[in-house]
Amino acid sequence: MDLKSLTLEELTEECASWGEKPYRARQIYAWMHSRLAVSYDEMTDLSKAFREKLAAWPLTVLEKAEMQTSALDGTRKYLFRLSDGNMIESVLMPYHHGNSVCISSQAGCRMGCRFCASTIGGLSRNLSASEMLDQIYRIQADTGERVSNVVVMGTGEPLDNYENLLRFIRILTSGEGLCISQRNVTVSTCGLVPKIRELAEEKLAITLAISLHAPNDEIRRQIMPIANQYRIRDLLSACREYFEKTGRRITFEYSLISGVNDRPEHARELAGLIRGLPSHVNLIPVNPVRERSYQRSTRAEVDNFKNILENCGINVTIRREMGADIDGACGQLRKKFLHAEGDKQDEGILGD
Ligand code: SAH
């Protein structure tokens, strides 16, 4: 059992089953989720005997394996090692309005989007709630600055790890934890329609970002295997339901790939699709991935795409690129590390 993945209510029940008072649970919870303790020994308002009892449960703490800082904009990329040796990546983006952290929800991914580096090795496993939380905790502790925004846009498909994701959001936004506002949390999905409907029922105030990337099913199927399972019209109807239940505008992510989805007629088709749905489009020139042949659209093509959408009355922004000098694109630091380990193994360096 992983104490750090329990909500305060669950931890209180757990403590009760050990014959401990509810305030003990609040103390442990605050140490883990607000004071960001890395060991039970730090929890000095608990008796030594109780701390020794707690030590039977491993405390999830990620190990920082590597960090790169962008000289251009202060973006930091972290590579963390999990207790079983899996590696995951997280990114810190300093903005005027506060520090934003992008976290991974799985080690690897099984969605298979053709332009994405994170899916190349497939899914290794789901992350626990505590492994998602600790990416933020370790970064906040490392910088000494408060994290105010969280985006679940790193490696993995968050809705493919639904139970742990919900737990993560509940703990992250709890008053006794880091108390990050739900409005400052964004979850990005390639579009698992039944899970979007389930999430709508939770009536959270988080932003849902949909990786749309295409104006029709035919193009979407070429670049996103999930499009073989769900049609865009069903995806958009789930988005409408999400808006109706939560009052939160949808964000559509659209990575522009040269010659694939970036033509003026694609912009007009996209506008026709989402007109009337309270939403916002985020355009991102695709980050070329070494193993893939996709190229990014030119600046002029991106601007033209944006203008067409605007003229159709769609809210649209071009995502500002950050960390361009530090393996900025999704999943590339982790992949580089995995390659390096693979090469070393091939050469027998890790032989013993
Ligand atoms: N699985 C989730 C979240 C992780 S991916 C999802 O699909 O939304 C986060 C975002 O980065 C998604 O919009 C994804 O499509 C996009 N992305 C992945 N690889 C990219 C690349 N090489 N260039 C631009 N965007 C990319």
Short mmCIF file of N, CA, C and O in Angstrom, two decimals, residues 7-110:
data_model
loop_
_atom_site.label_atom_id
_atom_site.label_comp_id
_atom_site.label_asym_id
_atom_site.label_seq_id
_atom_site.Cartn_x
_atom_site.Cartn_y
_atom_site.Cartn_z
N THR A 7 -6.30 9.59 -0.26
CA THR A 7 -6.91 10.88 0.07
C THR A 7 -6.90 11.02 1.60
O THR A 7 -6.69 10.02 2.31
N LEU A 8 -7.14 12.22 2.08
CA LEU A 8 -7.12 12.43 3.53
C LEU A 8 -8.16 11.55 4.23
O LEU A 8 -7.89 10.99 5.29
N GLU A 9 -9.33 11.39 3.59
CA GLU A 9 -10.38 10.55 4.17
C GLU A 9 -9.89 9.10 4.29
O GLU A 9 -10.08 8.45 5.31
N GLU A 10 -9.25 8.61 3.23
CA GLU A 10 -8.76 7.23 3.25
C GLU A 10 -7.65 7.05 4.27
O GLU A 10 -7.59 6.03 4.97
N LEU A 11 -6.79 8.04 4.35
CA LEU A 11 -5.67 7.95 5.31
C LEU A 11 -6.22 7.97 6.75
O LEU A 11 -5.70 7.27 7.62
N THR A 12 -7.28 8.75 6.95
CA THR A 12 -7.90 8.82 8.28
C THR A 12 -8.47 7.45 8.66
O THR A 12 -8.29 6.99 9.79
N GLU A 13 -9.12 6.80 7.69
CA GLU A 13 -9.65 5.46 7.94
C GLU A 13 -8.54 4.47 8.24
O GLU A 13 -8.64 3.64 9.14
N GLU A 14 -7.46 4.59 7.47
CA GLU A 14 -6.30 3.71 7.66
C GLU A 14 -5.75 3.88 9.08
O GLU A 14 -5.50 2.91 9.79
N CYS A 15 -5.58 5.15 9.50
CA CYS A 15 -5.06 5.42 10.83
C CYS A 15 -6.00 4.86 11.90
O CYS A 15 -5.55 4.31 12.91
N ALA A 16 -7.30 5.01 11.65
CA ALA A 16 -8.28 4.49 12.61
C ALA A 16 -8.11 2.98 12.78
O ALA A 16 -8.19 2.45 13.88
N SER A 17 -7.83 2.30 11.65
CA SER A 17 -7.68 0.85 11.72
C SER A 17 -6.42 0.45 12.50
O SER A 17 -6.29 -0.68 12.94
N TRP A 18 -5.47 1.39 12.64
CA TRP A 18 -4.29 1.13 13.48
C TRP A 18 -4.51 1.60 14.91
O TRP A 18 -3.58 1.62 15.71
N GLY A 19 -5.71 2.11 15.19
CA GLY A 19 -5.99 2.63 16.53
C GLY A 19 -5.46 4.04 16.76
O GLY A 19 -5.29 4.48 17.89
N GLU A 20 -5.21 4.77 15.64
CA GLU A 20 -4.69 6.14 15.77
C GLU A 20 -5.82 7.16 15.57
O GLU A 20 -6.75 6.92 14.81
N LYS A 21 -5.69 8.30 16.22
CA LYS A 21 -6.69 9.37 16.15
C LYS A 21 -6.66 10.06 14.77
O LYS A 21 -5.61 10.09 14.11
N PRO A 22 -7.79 10.66 14.34
CA PRO A 22 -7.84 11.33 13.03
C PRO A 22 -6.78 12.42 12.86
O PRO A 22 -6.28 12.63 11.75
N TYR A 23 -6.41 13.12 13.95
CA TYR A 23 -5.43 14.20 13.75
C TYR A 23 -4.07 13.66 13.33
O TYR A 23 -3.29 14.36 12.69
N ARG A 24 -3.80 12.38 13.63
CA ARG A 24 -2.56 11.76 13.18
C ARG A 24 -2.53 11.71 11.65
O ARG A 24 -1.51 11.99 11.02
N ALA A 25 -3.67 11.35 11.06
CA ALA A 25 -3.75 11.30 9.59
C ALA A 25 -3.51 12.69 9.01
O ALA A 25 -2.78 12.84 8.02
N ARG A 26 -4.08 13.71 9.65
CA ARG A 26 -3.88 15.07 9.13
C ARG A 26 -2.41 15.47 9.21
O ARG A 26 -1.88 16.13 8.31
N GLN A 27 -1.74 15.06 10.29
CA GLN A 27 -0.31 15.37 10.41
C GLN A 27 0.50 14.71 9.29
O GLN A 27 1.31 15.36 8.61
N ILE A 28 0.27 13.41 9.10
CA ILE A 28 1.04 12.68 8.08
C ILE A 28 0.75 13.27 6.69
O ILE A 28 1.65 13.48 5.88
N TYR A 29 -0.53 13.54 6.44
CA TYR A 29 -0.95 14.08 5.14
C TYR A 29 -0.24 15.41 4.88
O TYR A 29 0.28 15.65 3.79
N ALA A 30 -0.23 16.29 5.88
CA ALA A 30 0.42 17.59 5.71
C ALA A 30 1.92 17.43 5.46
O ALA A 30 2.49 18.13 4.61
N TRP A 31 2.54 16.51 6.17
CA TRP A 31 3.98 16.28 5.93
C TRP A 31 4.22 15.83 4.50
O TRP A 31 5.15 16.28 3.84
N MET A 32 3.38 14.91 4.00
CA MET A 32 3.60 14.38 2.65
C MET A 32 3.24 15.39 1.57
O MET A 32 3.99 15.58 0.61
N HIS A 33 2.08 16.06 1.73
CA HIS A 33 1.51 16.80 0.60
C HIS A 33 1.65 18.32 0.71
O HIS A 33 1.36 19.03 -0.24
N SER A 34 2.04 18.82 1.88
CA SER A 34 2.19 20.26 2.00
C SER A 34 3.64 20.62 2.35
O SER A 34 4.23 21.52 1.77
N ARG A 35 4.19 19.88 3.30
CA ARG A 35 5.58 20.16 3.67
C ARG A 35 6.57 19.36 2.84
O ARG A 35 7.78 19.56 2.97
N LEU A 36 6.06 18.48 2.01
CA LEU A 36 6.85 17.74 1.02
C LEU A 36 8.01 16.95 1.62
O LEU A 36 9.13 16.93 1.08
N ALA A 37 7.73 16.30 2.75
CA ALA A 37 8.76 15.49 3.42
C ALA A 37 9.23 14.36 2.52
O ALA A 37 8.45 13.81 1.74
N VAL A 38 10.51 14.00 2.63
CA VAL A 38 11.04 12.90 1.83
C VAL A 38 11.30 11.65 2.68
O VAL A 38 11.74 10.62 2.17
N SER A 39 11.04 11.76 3.99
CA SER A 39 11.19 10.57 4.85
C SER A 39 10.28 10.70 6.06
O SER A 39 9.87 11.82 6.42
N TYR A 40 9.95 9.57 6.67
CA TYR A 40 9.12 9.61 7.88
C TYR A 40 9.88 10.26 9.03
O TYR A 40 9.28 10.82 9.94
N ASP A 41 11.22 10.18 8.98
CA ASP A 41 12.03 10.76 10.07
C ASP A 41 11.80 12.25 10.24
O ASP A 41 11.95 12.80 11.31
N GLU A 42 11.44 12.92 9.12
CA GLU A 42 11.20 14.36 9.20
C GLU A 42 9.94 14.69 9.98
O GLU A 42 9.76 15.84 10.39
N MET A 43 9.06 13.72 10.13
CA MET A 43 7.73 14.00 10.71
C MET A 43 7.84 14.02 12.23
O MET A 43 7.32 13.17 12.95
N THR A 44 8.51 15.06 12.72
CA THR A 44 8.97 15.06 14.12
C THR A 44 7.85 15.27 15.13
O THR A 44 8.09 15.11 16.32
N ASP A 45 6.65 15.63 14.66
CA ASP A 45 5.56 15.73 15.65
C ASP A 45 4.85 14.39 15.83
O ASP A 45 3.84 14.30 16.54
N LEU A 46 5.37 13.34 15.19
CA LEU A 46 4.88 11.97 15.44
C LEU A 46 5.89 11.28 16.36
O LEU A 46 7.09 11.54 16.25
N SER A 47 5.39 10.40 17.21
CA SER A 47 6.33 9.71 18.12
C SER A 47 7.28 8.83 17.31
O SER A 47 6.95 8.40 16.20
N LYS A 48 8.45 8.58 17.88
CA LYS A 48 9.44 7.77 17.18
C LYS A 48 8.88 6.37 16.90
O LYS A 48 9.06 5.82 15.81
N ALA A 49 8.15 5.86 17.87
CA ALA A 49 7.59 4.50 17.72
C ALA A 49 6.61 4.46 16.54
O ALA A 49 6.63 3.52 15.74
N PHE A 50 5.79 5.51 16.41
CA PHE A 50 4.81 5.55 15.32
C PHE A 50 5.52 5.69 13.98
O PHE A 50 5.18 5.04 13.00
N ARG A 51 6.57 6.53 13.96
CA ARG A 51 7.33 6.69 12.71
C ARG A 51 7.95 5.37 12.28
O ARG A 51 7.99 5.05 11.09
N GLU A 52 8.41 4.60 13.26
CA GLU A 52 9.02 3.30 12.92
C GLU A 52 7.97 2.34 12.36
O GLU A 52 8.25 1.56 11.46
N LYS A 53 6.76 2.47 12.89
CA LYS A 53 5.67 1.64 12.37
C LYS A 53 5.35 2.03 10.93
O LYS A 53 5.15 1.18 10.06
N LEU A 54 5.34 3.34 10.69
CA LEU A 54 5.02 3.83 9.34
C LEU A 54 6.05 3.36 8.31
O LEU A 54 5.74 3.16 7.14
N ALA A 55 7.28 3.19 8.78
CA ALA A 55 8.37 2.85 7.85
C ALA A 55 8.14 1.53 7.12
O ALA A 55 8.81 1.24 6.12
N ALA A 56 7.15 0.74 7.58
CA ALA A 56 6.82 -0.50 6.87
C ALA A 56 6.22 -0.20 5.50
O ALA A 56 6.22 -1.05 4.61
N TRP A 57 5.67 1.03 5.32
CA TRP A 57 5.11 1.42 4.02
C TRP A 57 6.11 2.31 3.30
O TRP A 57 6.47 3.37 3.81
N PRO A 58 6.55 1.89 2.12
CA PRO A 58 7.52 2.73 1.41
C PRO A 58 6.90 4.10 1.09
O PRO A 58 5.73 4.18 0.71
N LEU A 59 7.68 5.16 1.25
CA LEU A 59 7.22 6.51 0.95
C LEU A 59 7.69 6.85 -0.46
O LEU A 59 8.90 6.84 -0.73
N THR A 60 6.75 7.13 -1.35
CA THR A 60 7.13 7.41 -2.74
C THR A 60 7.88 8.73 -2.84
O THR A 60 7.32 9.79 -2.52
N VAL A 61 9.14 8.67 -3.24
CA VAL A 61 9.91 9.88 -3.49
C VAL A 61 10.71 9.65 -4.77
O VAL A 61 11.45 8.67 -4.87
N LEU A 62 10.52 10.51 -5.75
CA LEU A 62 11.21 10.31 -7.03
C LEU A 62 12.65 10.79 -6.92
O LEU A 62 12.96 11.75 -6.22
N GLU A 63 13.50 10.11 -7.67
CA GLU A 63 14.92 10.46 -7.67
C GLU A 63 15.23 11.26 -8.93
O GLU A 63 14.95 10.82 -10.04
N LYS A 64 15.80 12.44 -8.73
CA LYS A 64 16.16 13.27 -9.88
C LYS A 64 17.38 12.67 -10.57
O LYS A 64 18.45 12.60 -9.98
N ALA A 65 17.21 12.20 -11.81
CA ALA A 65 18.32 11.57 -12.52
C ALA A 65 19.06 12.58 -13.37
O ALA A 65 20.26 12.48 -13.57
N GLU A 66 18.32 13.56 -13.89
CA GLU A 66 18.94 14.54 -14.76
C GLU A 66 18.06 15.78 -14.81
O GLU A 66 16.85 15.69 -14.63
N MET A 67 18.69 16.94 -15.03
CA MET A 67 17.92 18.16 -15.21
C MET A 67 18.63 19.03 -16.23
O MET A 67 19.85 19.12 -16.22
N GLN A 68 17.86 19.63 -17.12
CA GLN A 68 18.42 20.57 -18.09
C GLN A 68 17.67 21.88 -17.96
O GLN A 68 16.45 21.87 -17.83
N THR A 69 18.40 22.99 -17.97
CA THR A 69 17.75 24.30 -17.89
C THR A 69 17.96 25.03 -19.21
O THR A 69 19.07 25.09 -19.72
N SER A 70 16.89 25.59 -19.74
CA SER A 70 16.99 26.35 -20.99
C SER A 70 17.64 27.69 -20.73
O SER A 70 17.23 28.43 -19.83
N ALA A 71 18.64 28.03 -21.53
CA ALA A 71 19.28 29.33 -21.41
C ALA A 71 18.37 30.41 -22.01
O ALA A 71 18.53 31.59 -21.74
N LEU A 72 17.40 29.99 -22.81
CA LEU A 72 16.54 30.96 -23.50
C LEU A 72 15.43 31.49 -22.60
O LEU A 72 15.16 32.68 -22.59
N ASP A 73 14.76 30.59 -21.85
CA ASP A 73 13.57 31.02 -21.12
C ASP A 73 13.44 30.41 -19.73
O ASP A 73 12.38 30.55 -19.10
N GLY A 74 14.46 29.71 -19.25
CA GLY A 74 14.41 29.17 -17.90
C GLY A 74 13.60 27.89 -17.75
O GLY A 74 13.47 27.35 -16.66
N THR A 75 13.06 27.39 -18.86
CA THR A 75 12.36 26.11 -18.81
C THR A 75 13.32 25.03 -18.30
O THR A 75 14.49 25.02 -18.66
N ARG A 76 12.78 24.16 -17.42
CA ARG A 76 13.63 23.07 -16.92
C ARG A 76 13.00 21.75 -17.25
O ARG A 76 11.81 21.55 -17.03
N LYS A 77 13.81 20.84 -17.74
CA LYS A 77 13.35 19.47 -17.98
C LYS A 77 13.94 18.56 -16.94
O LYS A 77 15.16 18.58 -16.71
N TYR A 78 13.11 17.79 -16.29
CA TYR A 78 13.57 16.85 -15.27
C TYR A 78 13.36 15.42 -15.77
O TYR A 78 12.33 15.12 -16.37
N LEU A 79 14.36 14.59 -15.49
CA LEU A 79 14.21 13.16 -15.73
C LEU A 79 14.25 12.51 -14.34
O LEU A 79 15.21 12.69 -13.59
N PHE A 80 13.17 11.80 -14.00
CA PHE A 80 13.08 11.16 -12.68
C PHE A 80 13.15 9.64 -12.81
O PHE A 80 12.62 9.08 -13.78
N ARG A 81 13.77 9.01 -11.81
CA ARG A 81 13.82 7.56 -11.75
C ARG A 81 12.81 7.08 -10.72
O ARG A 81 12.79 7.55 -9.58
N LEU A 82 11.94 6.14 -11.12
CA LEU A 82 10.97 5.56 -10.19
C LEU A 82 11.62 4.41 -9.42
O LEU A 82 12.68 3.93 -9.82
N SER A 83 10.96 3.96 -8.36
CA SER A 83 11.59 2.95 -7.50
C SER A 83 11.87 1.64 -8.23
O SER A 83 12.76 0.89 -7.86
N ASP A 84 11.12 1.37 -9.32
CA ASP A 84 11.36 0.13 -10.07
C ASP A 84 12.30 0.34 -11.25
O ASP A 84 12.44 -0.53 -12.11
N GLY A 85 12.91 1.54 -11.33
CA GLY A 85 13.88 1.80 -12.40
C GLY A 85 13.28 2.46 -13.63
O GLY A 85 14.02 2.94 -14.49
N ASN A 86 11.94 2.51 -13.74
CA ASN A 86 11.34 3.23 -14.86
C ASN A 86 11.72 4.70 -14.82
O ASN A 86 11.89 5.27 -13.74
N MET A 87 11.84 5.32 -15.99
CA MET A 87 12.21 6.73 -16.05
C MET A 87 11.03 7.54 -16.57
O MET A 87 10.33 7.09 -17.49
N ILE A 88 10.81 8.72 -16.00
CA ILE A 88 9.75 9.60 -16.51
C ILE A 88 10.28 11.03 -16.59
O ILE A 88 11.26 11.39 -15.95
N GLU A 89 9.56 11.83 -17.35
CA GLU A 89 10.00 13.18 -17.64
C GLU A 89 8.95 14.19 -17.20
O GLU A 89 7.76 13.93 -17.31
N SER A 90 9.40 15.33 -16.68
CA SER A 90 8.49 16.42 -16.30
C SER A 90 9.15 17.73 -16.72
O SER A 90 10.37 17.80 -16.84
N VAL A 91 8.34 18.76 -16.91
CA VAL A 91 8.89 20.04 -17.36
C VAL A 91 8.35 21.18 -16.49
O VAL A 91 7.17 21.21 -16.17
N LEU A 92 9.24 22.08 -16.11
CA LEU A 92 8.85 23.30 -15.40
C LEU A 92 8.91 24.47 -16.36
O LEU A 92 9.94 24.69 -17.01
N MET A 93 7.83 25.23 -16.45
CA MET A 93 7.82 26.41 -17.31
C MET A 93 7.51 27.64 -16.46
O MET A 93 6.40 27.76 -15.94
N PRO A 94 8.50 28.51 -16.29
CA PRO A 94 8.25 29.72 -15.50
C PRO A 94 7.53 30.77 -16.36
O PRO A 94 7.99 31.11 -17.43
N TYR A 95 6.37 31.21 -15.90
CA TYR A 95 5.61 32.27 -16.59
C TYR A 95 5.48 33.45 -15.64
O TYR A 95 5.69 33.32 -14.44
N HIS A 96 5.07 34.62 -16.19
CA HIS A 96 4.83 35.79 -15.32
C HIS A 96 3.80 35.45 -14.26
O HIS A 96 3.89 35.84 -13.12
N HIS A 97 2.76 34.70 -14.69
CA HIS A 97 1.65 34.44 -13.78
C HIS A 97 1.92 33.28 -12.82
O HIS A 97 1.05 32.90 -12.06
N GLY A 98 3.11 32.71 -12.86
CA GLY A 98 3.44 31.64 -11.92
C GLY A 98 4.12 30.47 -12.60
O GLY A 98 4.23 30.44 -13.83
N ASN A 99 4.57 29.53 -11.78
CA ASN A 99 5.27 28.38 -12.33
C ASN A 99 4.29 27.29 -12.73
O ASN A 99 3.41 26.91 -11.96
N SER A 100 4.50 26.78 -13.93
CA SER A 100 3.64 25.73 -14.46
C SER A 100 4.46 24.47 -14.61
O SER A 100 5.60 24.51 -15.06
N VAL A 101 3.91 23.33 -14.19
CA VAL A 101 4.62 22.07 -14.34
C VAL A 101 3.81 21.12 -15.21
O VAL A 101 2.60 20.98 -15.05
N CYS A 102 4.50 20.51 -16.16
CA CYS A 102 3.89 19.52 -17.04
C CYS A 102 4.33 18.14 -16.56
O CYS A 102 5.53 17.87 -16.48
N ILE A 103 3.37 17.28 -16.22
CA ILE A 103 3.74 15.98 -15.66
C ILE A 103 3.37 14.82 -16.59
O ILE A 103 2.49 14.94 -17.44
N SER A 104 4.03 13.70 -16.35
CA SER A 104 3.71 12.46 -17.05
C SER A 104 2.68 11.68 -16.24
O SER A 104 2.68 11.74 -15.01
N SER A 105 1.81 10.94 -16.93
CA SER A 105 0.79 10.15 -16.24
C SER A 105 1.05 8.64 -16.38
O SER A 105 0.44 7.84 -15.68
N GLN A 106 1.92 8.27 -17.31
CA GLN A 106 2.28 6.87 -17.49
C GLN A 106 3.77 6.80 -17.85
O GLN A 106 4.32 7.79 -18.34
N ALA A 107 4.38 5.64 -17.61
CA ALA A 107 5.73 5.41 -18.14
C ALA A 107 5.51 4.81 -19.52
O ALA A 107 5.02 3.70 -19.65
N GLY A 108 5.80 5.61 -20.55
CA GLY A 108 5.47 5.21 -21.91
C GLY A 108 4.00 5.47 -22.21
O GLY A 108 3.31 6.11 -21.42
N CYS A 109 3.53 4.98 -23.35
CA CYS A 109 2.15 5.25 -23.78
C CYS A 109 1.77 4.22 -24.82
O CYS A 109 2.61 3.75 -25.58
N ARG A 110 0.48 3.83 -24.84
CA ARG A 110 0.08 2.82 -25.83
C ARG A 110 -0.85 3.39 -26.90
O ARG A 110 -1.48 2.65 -27.64
#
